[in-house]
GROMACS .gro file of C-alpha atoms in nm:
model
  409
    1ALA     CA    1   8.681  -6.585  -6.165
    2ALA     CA    2   8.475  -6.419  -5.915
    3VAL     CA    3   8.297  -6.744  -5.705
    4VAL     CA    4   8.729  -6.833  -5.734
    5ALA     CA    5   8.851  -6.534  -5.615
    6TRP     CA    6   8.540  -6.545  -5.353
    7ALA     CA    7   8.617  -6.905  -5.211
    8ILE     CA    8   8.985  -6.752  -5.177
    9ALA     CA    9   8.959  -6.419  -5.039
   10ILE     CA   10   8.711  -6.670  -4.736
   11ALA     CA   11   8.992  -6.933  -4.691
   12GLY     CA   12   9.239  -6.658  -4.651
   13ILE     CA   13   9.019  -6.486  -4.370
   14LEU     CA   14   8.929  -6.837  -4.207
   15VAL     CA   15   9.352  -6.836  -4.170
   16ALA     CA   16   9.386  -6.507  -4.056
   17LEU     CA   17   9.092  -6.572  -3.744
   18LEU     CA   18   9.166  -6.955  -3.718
   19ALA     CA   19   9.588  -6.937  -3.768
   20PRO     CA   20   9.734  -6.771  -3.443
   21VAL     CA   21   9.540  -6.992  -3.192
   22LEU     CA   22   9.558  -7.303  -3.409
   23GLY     CA   23   9.908  -7.262  -3.373
   24GLN     CA   24   9.878  -7.162  -3.000
   25ARG     CA   25   9.691  -7.476  -2.903
   26SER     CA   26   9.922  -7.693  -3.044
   27ASP     CA   27  10.268  -7.528  -2.840
   28GLY     CA   28  10.314  -7.750  -2.563
   29THR     CA   29  10.023  -7.998  -2.642
   30GLY     CA   30  10.278  -8.298  -2.785
   31ARG     CA   31  10.098  -8.281  -3.074
   32ARG     CA   32  10.244  -8.058  -3.358
   33ARG     CA   33  10.345  -8.355  -3.549
   34LEU     CA   34  10.003  -8.530  -3.548
   35TRP     CA   35   9.836  -8.175  -3.617
   36LEU     CA   36  10.108  -8.099  -3.938
   37GLY     CA   37   9.997  -8.447  -4.034
   38VAL     CA   38   9.614  -8.416  -3.983
   39ASN     CA   39   9.655  -8.102  -4.175
   40THR     CA   40   9.897  -8.200  -4.470
   41GLY     CA   41   9.623  -8.474  -4.491
   42VAL     CA   42   9.298  -8.314  -4.568
   43THR     CA   43   9.503  -8.028  -4.831
   44ILE     CA   44   9.656  -8.403  -4.985
   45VAL     CA   45   9.270  -8.482  -4.962
   46ALA     CA   46   9.085  -8.160  -5.126
   47MET     CA   47   9.356  -8.204  -5.379
   48LEU     CA   48   9.290  -8.564  -5.495
   49GLY     CA   49   8.988  -8.472  -5.486
   50MET     CA   50   9.029  -8.202  -5.776
   51PHE     CA   51   8.985  -8.503  -6.008
   52PHE     CA   52   8.634  -8.540  -6.018
   53VAL     CA   53   8.575  -8.176  -6.126
   54VAL     CA   54   8.533  -8.188  -6.550
   55PRO     CA   55   8.572  -7.803  -6.683
   56VAL     CA   56   8.192  -7.763  -6.713
   57PRO     CA   57   8.039  -7.474  -6.559
   58GLU     CA   58   7.776  -7.688  -6.273
   59TYR     CA   59   8.141  -7.780  -6.136
   60ILE     CA   60   8.260  -7.452  -6.039
   61TRP     CA   61   8.165  -7.429  -5.705
   62VAL     CA   62   8.312  -7.792  -5.653
   63GLY     CA   63   8.607  -7.692  -5.774
   64ALA     CA   64   8.616  -7.318  -5.590
   65ALA     CA   65   8.539  -7.512  -5.265
   66LEU     CA   66   8.800  -7.738  -5.302
   67LEU     CA   67   9.067  -7.534  -5.374
   68ALA     CA   68   8.936  -7.299  -5.074
   69VAL     CA   69   8.984  -7.633  -4.841
   70GLY     CA   70   9.351  -7.684  -4.956
   71ASN     CA   71   9.439  -7.314  -4.904
   72LEU     CA   72   9.324  -7.325  -4.550
   73PHE     CA   73   9.511  -7.624  -4.442
   74PHE     CA   74   9.807  -7.593  -4.633
   75GLU     CA   75   9.848  -7.277  -4.439
   76PHE     CA   76   9.767  -7.423  -4.132
   77ALA     CA   77   9.991  -7.718  -4.169
   78SER     CA   78  10.312  -7.470  -4.227
   79VAL     CA   79  10.226  -7.295  -3.869
   80ASN     CA   80  10.313  -7.636  -3.780
   81TYR     CA   81  10.578  -7.666  -3.982
   82ASN     CA   82  10.809  -7.379  -3.998
   83ALA     CA   83  10.710  -7.367  -3.587
   84MET     CA   84  10.938  -7.752  -3.657
   85LEU     CA   85  11.260  -7.531  -3.758
   86HIS     CA   86  11.331  -7.461  -3.338
   87GLN     CA   87  11.368  -7.875  -3.365
   88VAL     CA   88  11.570  -7.923  -3.606
   89SER     CA   89  11.844  -7.670  -3.654
   90THR     CA   90  12.063  -7.503  -3.358
   91LYS     CA   91  12.085  -7.073  -3.319
   92GLU     CA   92  12.442  -7.152  -3.553
   93THR     CA   93  12.251  -7.348  -3.802
   94MET     CA   94  11.910  -7.220  -3.795
   95GLY     CA   95  11.947  -7.008  -4.126
   96ARG     CA   96  12.156  -7.242  -4.302
   97VAL     CA   97  11.823  -7.501  -4.228
   98SER     CA   98  11.544  -7.274  -4.300
   99GLY     CA   99  11.728  -7.205  -4.645
  100PHE     CA  100  11.819  -7.567  -4.756
  101GLY     CA  101  11.480  -7.639  -4.668
  102TRP     CA  102  11.238  -7.349  -4.883
  103GLY     CA  103  11.531  -7.421  -5.163
  104MET     CA  104  11.477  -7.777  -5.160
  105GLY     CA  105  11.106  -7.681  -5.203
  106TYR     CA  106  11.193  -7.511  -5.515
  107VAL     CA  107  11.442  -7.768  -5.669
  108GLY     CA  108  11.087  -8.009  -5.562
  109GLY     CA  109  10.812  -7.810  -5.748
  110ILE     CA  110  11.064  -7.758  -6.068
  111VAL     CA  111  11.090  -8.129  -6.122
  112LEU     CA  112  10.739  -8.195  -6.036
  113LEU     CA  113  10.673  -7.941  -6.283
  114VAL     CA  114  10.889  -8.091  -6.546
  115LEU     CA  115  10.752  -8.426  -6.511
  116LEU     CA  116  10.375  -8.290  -6.540
  117LEU     CA  117  10.478  -8.094  -6.866
  118VAL     CA  118  10.606  -8.355  -7.030
  119LEU     CA  119  10.403  -8.694  -6.919
  120PHE     CA  120  10.039  -8.473  -6.909
  121LEU     CA  121  10.031  -8.118  -7.020
  122PHE     CA  122  10.286  -8.018  -7.371
  123PRO     CA  123  10.142  -8.112  -7.660
  124LEU     CA  124  10.327  -8.314  -7.850
  125ARG     CA  125  10.079  -8.558  -8.046
  126GLY     CA  126   9.928  -8.287  -8.238
  127ASP     CA  127   9.628  -8.533  -8.184
  128GLY     CA  128   9.470  -8.311  -7.969
  129THR     CA  129   9.640  -8.469  -7.678
  130ASN     CA  130   9.917  -8.383  -7.459
  131GLY     CA  131  10.212  -8.537  -7.299
  132ILE     CA  132  10.417  -8.879  -7.416
  133LEU     CA  133  10.124  -9.031  -7.177
  134GLY     CA  134   9.879  -8.892  -7.493
  135LEU     CA  135   9.582  -8.855  -7.228
  136PRO     CA  136   9.333  -8.605  -7.393
  137THR     CA  137   9.269  -8.259  -7.316
  138GLY     CA  138   9.059  -7.955  -7.329
  139LEU     CA  139   8.619  -8.015  -7.327
  140ALA     CA  140   8.603  -8.332  -7.507
  141GLY     CA  141   8.833  -8.493  -7.294
  142GLU     CA  142   8.700  -8.326  -7.032
  143GLY     CA  143   9.047  -8.201  -6.903
  144LEU     CA  144   9.176  -8.514  -6.811
  145ASP     CA  145   9.521  -8.419  -6.890
  146VAL     CA  146   9.526  -8.158  -6.602
  147ARG     CA  147   9.318  -8.392  -6.349
  148VAL     CA  148   9.511  -8.671  -6.358
  149ALA     CA  149   9.804  -8.419  -6.351
  150ILE     CA  150   9.685  -8.295  -5.992
  151VAL     CA  151   9.632  -8.663  -5.879
  152VAL     CA  152  10.033  -8.654  -5.929
  153SER     CA  153  10.078  -8.345  -5.746
  154ALA     CA  154   9.862  -8.524  -5.476
  155LEU     CA  155  10.041  -8.825  -5.447
  156TRP     CA  156  10.412  -8.630  -5.491
  157PHE     CA  157  10.331  -8.440  -5.151
  158ALA     CA  158  10.177  -8.704  -4.971
  159ILE     CA  159  10.470  -8.922  -5.036
  160PHE     CA  160  10.686  -8.663  -4.942
  161ALA     CA  161  10.512  -8.505  -4.623
  162ILE     CA  162  10.632  -8.895  -4.521
  163PRO     CA  163  10.986  -8.792  -4.392
  164VAL     CA  164  10.940  -8.506  -4.157
  165LEU     CA  165  10.624  -8.668  -4.004
  166VAL     CA  166  10.843  -8.990  -3.951
  167SER     CA  167  11.175  -8.842  -3.845
  168VAL     CA  168  11.129  -8.525  -3.693
  169PRO     CA  169  11.014  -8.644  -3.263
  170GLU     CA  170  10.719  -8.513  -3.125
  171LEU     CA  171  10.775  -8.195  -2.895
  172PRO     CA  172  10.690  -8.353  -2.511
  173ARG     CA  173  10.401  -8.236  -2.343
  174THR     CA  174  10.459  -7.987  -2.106
  175GLU     CA  175  10.310  -7.770  -1.794
  176ARG     CA  176  10.162  -7.510  -1.999
  177ALA     CA  177   9.777  -7.586  -2.034
  178ASN     CA  178   9.678  -7.529  -2.398
  179ALA     CA  179   9.357  -7.762  -2.373
  180VAL     CA  180   9.097  -7.452  -2.276
  181SER     CA  181   8.752  -7.327  -2.465
  182LEU     CA  182   8.792  -7.122  -2.766
  183PRO     CA  183   8.667  -6.814  -2.610
  184GLU     CA  184   8.972  -6.865  -2.431
  185SER     CA  185   9.227  -6.924  -2.665
  186TYR     CA  186   9.112  -6.570  -2.825
  187ARG     CA  187   9.150  -6.422  -2.543
  188ARG     CA  188   9.529  -6.576  -2.488
  189LEU     CA  189   9.617  -6.439  -2.795
  190PHE     CA  190   9.534  -6.111  -2.698
  191ARG     CA  191   9.703  -6.040  -2.380
  192THR     CA  192  10.023  -6.239  -2.606
  193ILE     CA  193   9.998  -5.946  -2.822
  194GLY     CA  194   9.933  -5.681  -2.549
  195ARG     CA  195  10.214  -5.784  -2.373
  196ILE     CA  196  10.481  -5.810  -2.703
  197GLY     CA  197  10.354  -5.447  -2.788
  198ARG     CA  198  10.483  -5.371  -2.407
  199ARG     CA  199  10.715  -5.538  -2.377
  200SER     CA  200  10.909  -5.626  -2.700
  201PRO     CA  201  10.780  -5.323  -2.976
  202LYS     CA  202  11.010  -5.372  -3.246
  203THR     CA  203  10.867  -5.794  -3.302
  204LEU     CA  204  10.526  -5.651  -3.355
  205LEU     CA  205  10.709  -5.410  -3.637
  206PHE     CA  206  10.876  -5.698  -3.755
  207LEU     CA  207  10.503  -5.910  -3.806
  208LEU     CA  208  10.382  -5.586  -3.978
  209SER     CA  209  10.710  -5.509  -4.245
  210SER     CA  210  10.732  -5.910  -4.298
  211ALA     CA  211  10.360  -5.880  -4.406
  212ILE     CA  212  10.408  -5.600  -4.642
  213PHE     CA  213  10.754  -5.767  -4.794
  214ARG     CA  214  10.642  -6.130  -4.878
  215ASP     CA  215  10.360  -5.945  -5.041
  216GLY     CA  216  10.598  -5.785  -5.247
  217LEU     CA  217  10.790  -6.073  -5.347
  218SER     CA  218  10.407  -6.314  -5.387
  219ALA     CA  219  10.338  -5.969  -5.625
  220ILE     CA  220  10.639  -6.073  -5.800
  221PHE     CA  221  10.535  -6.470  -5.911
  222THR     CA  222  10.206  -6.317  -5.975
  223PHE     CA  223  10.244  -6.107  -6.196
  224GLY     CA  224  10.529  -6.198  -6.365
  225ALA     CA  225  10.337  -6.412  -6.635
  226ILE     CA  226  10.135  -6.173  -6.696
  227ILE     CA  227  10.412  -5.862  -6.759
  228ALA     CA  228  10.604  -6.180  -6.988
  229SER     CA  229  10.331  -6.239  -7.173
  230SER     CA  230  10.145  -5.856  -7.238
  231VAL     CA  231  10.432  -5.683  -7.227
  232PHE     CA  232  10.679  -5.865  -7.388
  233GLY     CA  233  10.503  -6.092  -7.560
  234PHE     CA  234  10.612  -6.433  -7.430
  235SER     CA  235  10.402  -6.746  -7.532
  236ALA     CA  236  10.264  -6.951  -7.313
  237THR     CA  237  10.528  -7.215  -7.393
  238GLU     CA  238  10.842  -6.944  -7.337
  239VAL     CA  239  10.612  -6.866  -7.009
  240LEU     CA  240  10.656  -7.182  -6.848
  241LEU     CA  241  11.019  -7.218  -6.935
  242PHE     CA  242  11.068  -6.863  -6.764
  243ALA     CA  243  10.893  -7.056  -6.466
  244VAL     CA  244  11.067  -7.326  -6.443
  245ALA     CA  245  11.439  -7.102  -6.498
  246ALA     CA  246  11.305  -6.901  -6.258
  247ASN     CA  247  11.247  -7.109  -5.982
  248VAL     CA  248  11.601  -7.295  -6.024
  249THR     CA  249  11.745  -6.972  -5.998
  250ALA     CA  250  11.523  -6.896  -5.702
  251GLY     CA  251  11.687  -7.162  -5.560
  252ILE     CA  252  12.029  -7.149  -5.589
  253GLY     CA  253  11.940  -6.799  -5.472
  254THR     CA  254  11.785  -6.948  -5.119
  255PHE     CA  255  12.100  -7.225  -5.015
  256VAL     CA  256  12.384  -6.979  -5.081
  257GLY     CA  257  12.091  -6.677  -4.865
  258GLY     CA  258  12.055  -6.959  -4.609
  259TRP     CA  259  12.455  -6.952  -4.565
  260ALA     CA  260  12.474  -6.601  -4.581
  261ASP     CA  261  12.211  -6.602  -4.320
  262ASP     CA  262  12.404  -6.795  -4.039
  263ARG     CA  263  12.701  -6.572  -4.106
  264PHE     CA  264  12.548  -6.190  -4.157
  265GLY     CA  265  12.271  -6.271  -4.002
  266PRO     CA  266  11.889  -6.260  -4.158
  267LYS     CA  267  11.785  -5.877  -4.123
  268ALA     CA  268  12.170  -5.823  -4.334
  269VAL     CA  269  12.010  -6.060  -4.617
  270ILE     CA  270  11.689  -5.903  -4.609
  271MET     CA  271  11.778  -5.592  -4.677
  272THR     CA  272  12.007  -5.631  -4.897
  273SER     CA  273  11.798  -5.893  -5.099
  274LEU     CA  274  11.521  -5.593  -5.065
  275ILE     CA  275  11.728  -5.320  -5.174
  276VAL     CA  276  11.834  -5.595  -5.529
  277LEU     CA  277  11.457  -5.657  -5.581
  278SER     CA  278  11.372  -5.346  -5.588
  279VAL     CA  279  11.649  -5.156  -5.842
  280ALA     CA  280  11.610  -5.428  -6.046
  281GLY     CA  281  11.221  -5.400  -6.050
  282THR     CA  282  11.278  -5.027  -6.146
  283ALA     CA  283  11.486  -5.121  -6.428
  284ALA     CA  284  11.218  -5.358  -6.538
  285ILE     CA  285  11.011  -5.049  -6.637
  286PHE     CA  286  11.263  -4.921  -6.884
  287ILE     CA  287  11.396  -5.251  -7.069
  288GLU     CA  288  11.312  -5.378  -7.410
  289GLY     CA  289  11.305  -5.699  -7.552
  290LYS     CA  290  11.243  -6.089  -7.394
  291THR     CA  291  11.664  -6.069  -7.363
  292ALA     CA  292  11.620  -5.827  -7.173
  293PHE     CA  293  11.387  -5.942  -6.938
  294TRP     CA  294  11.500  -6.313  -6.881
  295ILE     CA  295  11.808  -6.123  -6.730
  296VAL     CA  296  11.594  -5.884  -6.541
  297GLY     CA  297  11.360  -6.129  -6.445
  298LEU     CA  298  11.602  -6.415  -6.332
  299THR     CA  299  11.847  -6.172  -6.112
  300LEU     CA  300  11.433  -6.068  -5.923
  301THR     CA  301  11.411  -6.472  -5.861
  302VAL     CA  302  11.763  -6.442  -5.767
  303PHE     CA  303  11.661  -6.247  -5.457
  304VAL     CA  304  11.319  -6.365  -5.403
  305GLY     CA  305  11.427  -6.706  -5.216
  306PRO     CA  306  11.657  -6.563  -4.944
  307VAL     CA  307  11.390  -6.286  -4.855
  308GLN     CA  308  11.119  -6.634  -4.817
  309ALA     CA  309  11.349  -6.789  -4.629
  310SER     CA  310  11.550  -6.550  -4.427
  311ALA     CA  311  11.201  -6.348  -4.277
  312ARG     CA  312  11.103  -6.754  -4.151
  313SER     CA  313  11.445  -6.788  -3.980
  314PHE     CA  314  11.399  -6.423  -3.832
  315MET     CA  315  11.029  -6.533  -3.698
  316ALA     CA  316  11.260  -6.862  -3.574
  317ARG     CA  317  11.523  -6.643  -3.418
  318ILE     CA  318  11.253  -6.372  -3.193
  319THR     CA  319  10.990  -6.654  -3.089
  320PRO     CA  320  11.044  -6.749  -2.738
  321ASP     CA  321  11.064  -7.167  -2.648
  322GLY     CA  322  10.714  -7.321  -2.644
  323ARG     CA  323  10.567  -7.063  -2.818
  324GLU     CA  324  10.597  -7.146  -3.157
  325GLY     CA  325  10.316  -7.224  -3.290
  326GLU     CA  326  10.117  -6.922  -3.203
  327MET     CA  327  10.400  -6.642  -3.329
  328PHE     CA  328  10.407  -6.810  -3.651
  329GLY     CA  329  10.054  -6.834  -3.641
  330LEU     CA  330  10.058  -6.419  -3.631
  331TYR     CA  331  10.296  -6.448  -3.854
  332ALA     CA  332  10.061  -6.637  -4.092
  333THR     CA  333   9.803  -6.391  -3.982
  334THR     CA  334   9.990  -6.009  -4.066
  335GLY     CA  335  10.061  -6.245  -4.398
  336ARG     CA  336   9.683  -6.271  -4.482
  337ALA     CA  337   9.605  -5.924  -4.297
  338VAL     CA  338   9.797  -5.724  -4.607
  339SER     CA  339   9.747  -5.972  -4.910
  340PHE     CA  340   9.562  -5.680  -5.063
  341LEU     CA  341   9.868  -5.410  -5.083
  342ALA     CA  342  10.093  -5.567  -5.396
  343PRO     CA  343   9.781  -5.669  -5.606
  344THR     CA  344   9.565  -5.305  -5.543
  345LEU     CA  345   9.894  -5.070  -5.602
  346PHE     CA  346   9.973  -5.319  -5.947
  347GLY     CA  347   9.647  -5.208  -6.019
  348LEU     CA  348   9.603  -4.857  -5.959
  349PHE     CA  349   9.930  -4.856  -6.131
  350VAL     CA  350   9.848  -4.959  -6.427
  351THR     CA  351   9.493  -4.805  -6.413
  352ILE     CA  352   9.677  -4.496  -6.453
  353ALA     CA  353   9.959  -4.485  -6.687
  354GLY     CA  354   9.753  -4.708  -6.904
  355ASP     CA  355  10.026  -4.967  -6.962
  356THR     CA  356  10.100  -5.297  -6.758
  357ARG     CA  357  10.445  -5.255  -6.718
  358PHE     CA  358  10.355  -4.935  -6.463
  359GLY     CA  359  10.196  -5.207  -6.269
  360ILE     CA  360  10.552  -5.296  -6.157
  361ILE     CA  361  10.600  -4.952  -5.995
  362GLY     CA  362  10.301  -5.074  -5.699
  363ILE     CA  363  10.557  -5.387  -5.624
  364VAL     CA  364  10.854  -5.148  -5.592
  365VAL     CA  365  10.682  -4.933  -5.310
  366VAL     CA  366  10.540  -5.270  -5.098
  367LEU     CA  367  10.910  -5.405  -5.109
  368LEU     CA  368  11.012  -5.054  -5.035
  369ALA     CA  369  10.735  -5.004  -4.759
  370GLY     CA  370  10.832  -5.320  -4.591
  371LEU     CA  371  11.241  -5.211  -4.630
  372GLY     CA  372  11.193  -4.885  -4.388
  373LEU     CA  373  10.981  -5.057  -4.159
  374LEU     CA  374  11.187  -5.326  -4.107
  375ILE     CA  375  11.538  -5.099  -4.097
  376PRO     CA  376  11.472  -5.004  -3.702
  377VAL     CA  377  11.449  -5.441  -3.594
  378SER     CA  378  11.633  -5.642  -3.451
  379ALA     CA  379  11.672  -6.018  -3.457
  380ARG     CA  380  11.624  -6.035  -3.043
  381PRO     CA  381  11.457  -6.261  -2.865
  382THR     CA  382  11.060  -6.143  -2.794
  383LEU     CA  383  11.010  -6.130  -2.461
  384ILE     CA  384  10.631  -6.258  -2.330
  385ASP     CA  385  10.617  -6.270  -1.947
  386ASP     CA  386  10.289  -6.595  -1.893
  387ALA     CA  387  10.288  -6.537  -1.519
  388ASP     CA  388   9.988  -6.369  -1.503
  389GLU     CA  389   9.854  -6.634  -1.751
  390ASP     CA  390   9.971  -6.888  -1.570
  391ALA     CA  391   9.844  -6.742  -1.226
  392SER     CA  392   9.512  -6.771  -1.405
  393VAL     CA  393   9.568  -7.136  -1.482
  394GLY     CA  394   9.729  -7.300  -1.164
  395PRO     CA  395   9.940  -7.246  -0.900
  396GLY     CA  396  10.290  -7.370  -0.869
  397LEU     CA  397  10.338  -7.420  -1.309
  398PRO     CA  398  10.652  -7.286  -1.428
  399THR     CA  399  10.672  -7.077  -1.700
  400PRO     CA  400  10.840  -7.144  -2.068
  401PRO     CA  401  11.186  -7.056  -2.054
  402LEU     CA  402  11.291  -6.741  -2.213
  403ARG     CA  403  11.592  -6.637  -2.437
  404GLY     CA  404  11.731  -6.385  -2.190
  405GLU     CA  405  11.603  -6.019  -2.143
  406ASP     CA  406  11.732  -5.723  -2.386
  407PRO     CA  407  11.632  -5.337  -2.190
  408GLU     CA  408  11.667  -5.202  -2.539
  409ARG     CA  409  11.363  -5.397  -2.596
   0.00000   0.00000   0.00000
């Protein structure tokens, strides 16, 4: 557990340090789709490598390294992928497109999970093998059922990555020079953050707010299974069935939330969802029995998806043209920077109360903190003046178009 935790922690640190710069360097180069393909390919290779990790101690280092590499390059790919939201939507449809994309992610995940359970993972025969295909499991079978399931997941990922890599056009190369040294990339990044702080400070506030409440959303899924099993007595099979139902309801909520995003704005969707999540989370402290947990738990998951999709839509709406990769890199970095909050508070309240149930308080506190920081923020374009940056590159280079200035920001 410690080896895996450290491997993922190192990957998280690298994401925080590199994501904005890599996103910045993909802006204006005409290679956003290329880097999405490269990062996706490395992720798939890392997944395929898991087939060779058998469940014996000496392979833990290989497995942890592959897990870290997969996490790292998946996050890099996500920066380019999220930046493409500008290319496949308009101002009027951005919420629906983001919500539909995120909702289909839940649908795809559930279909794959069910296939893996039936084909490889559920003990259907009672003879020491798993799934319809009867693959051997455990140490004696060298975990072949799980290893084959990971290969199928990698192939699934590869197949369904093809449409976006084929159908979304590559960005035209712009005059904004990004082929600079790595130190200069960081200097540009810090100058950009400084300009955002001076001209659009509420953008920085949104980055902080979204990082905090996204950490709370992750905690709902991370600790939901623990609470279900240790507090409400769910068996392993019941936890898996709840996971399937949770992802289905999250997907449905995301589709509806995407429509509401375009109709009422992303801030309204995020705030409403965070309020419901906080109320339902508080109620979970006092309920008893599996039925009550099903009701409250599925209520929570319905409102998780809309927050995730509308946060991405919000970020896209306030991002200036030509800055999508850099801004979504910052979005990834801030998320990593506070990813310790919900797990820490969950553990703190469990320790204080001596009951796993009360860890929910920590998650609710994180959600409310993100909600409070979001209140003064509005979905208006971020203002970044590139004149000094372009002047340092060379005379006569045009600046990326901005989406209008707002004196309040």
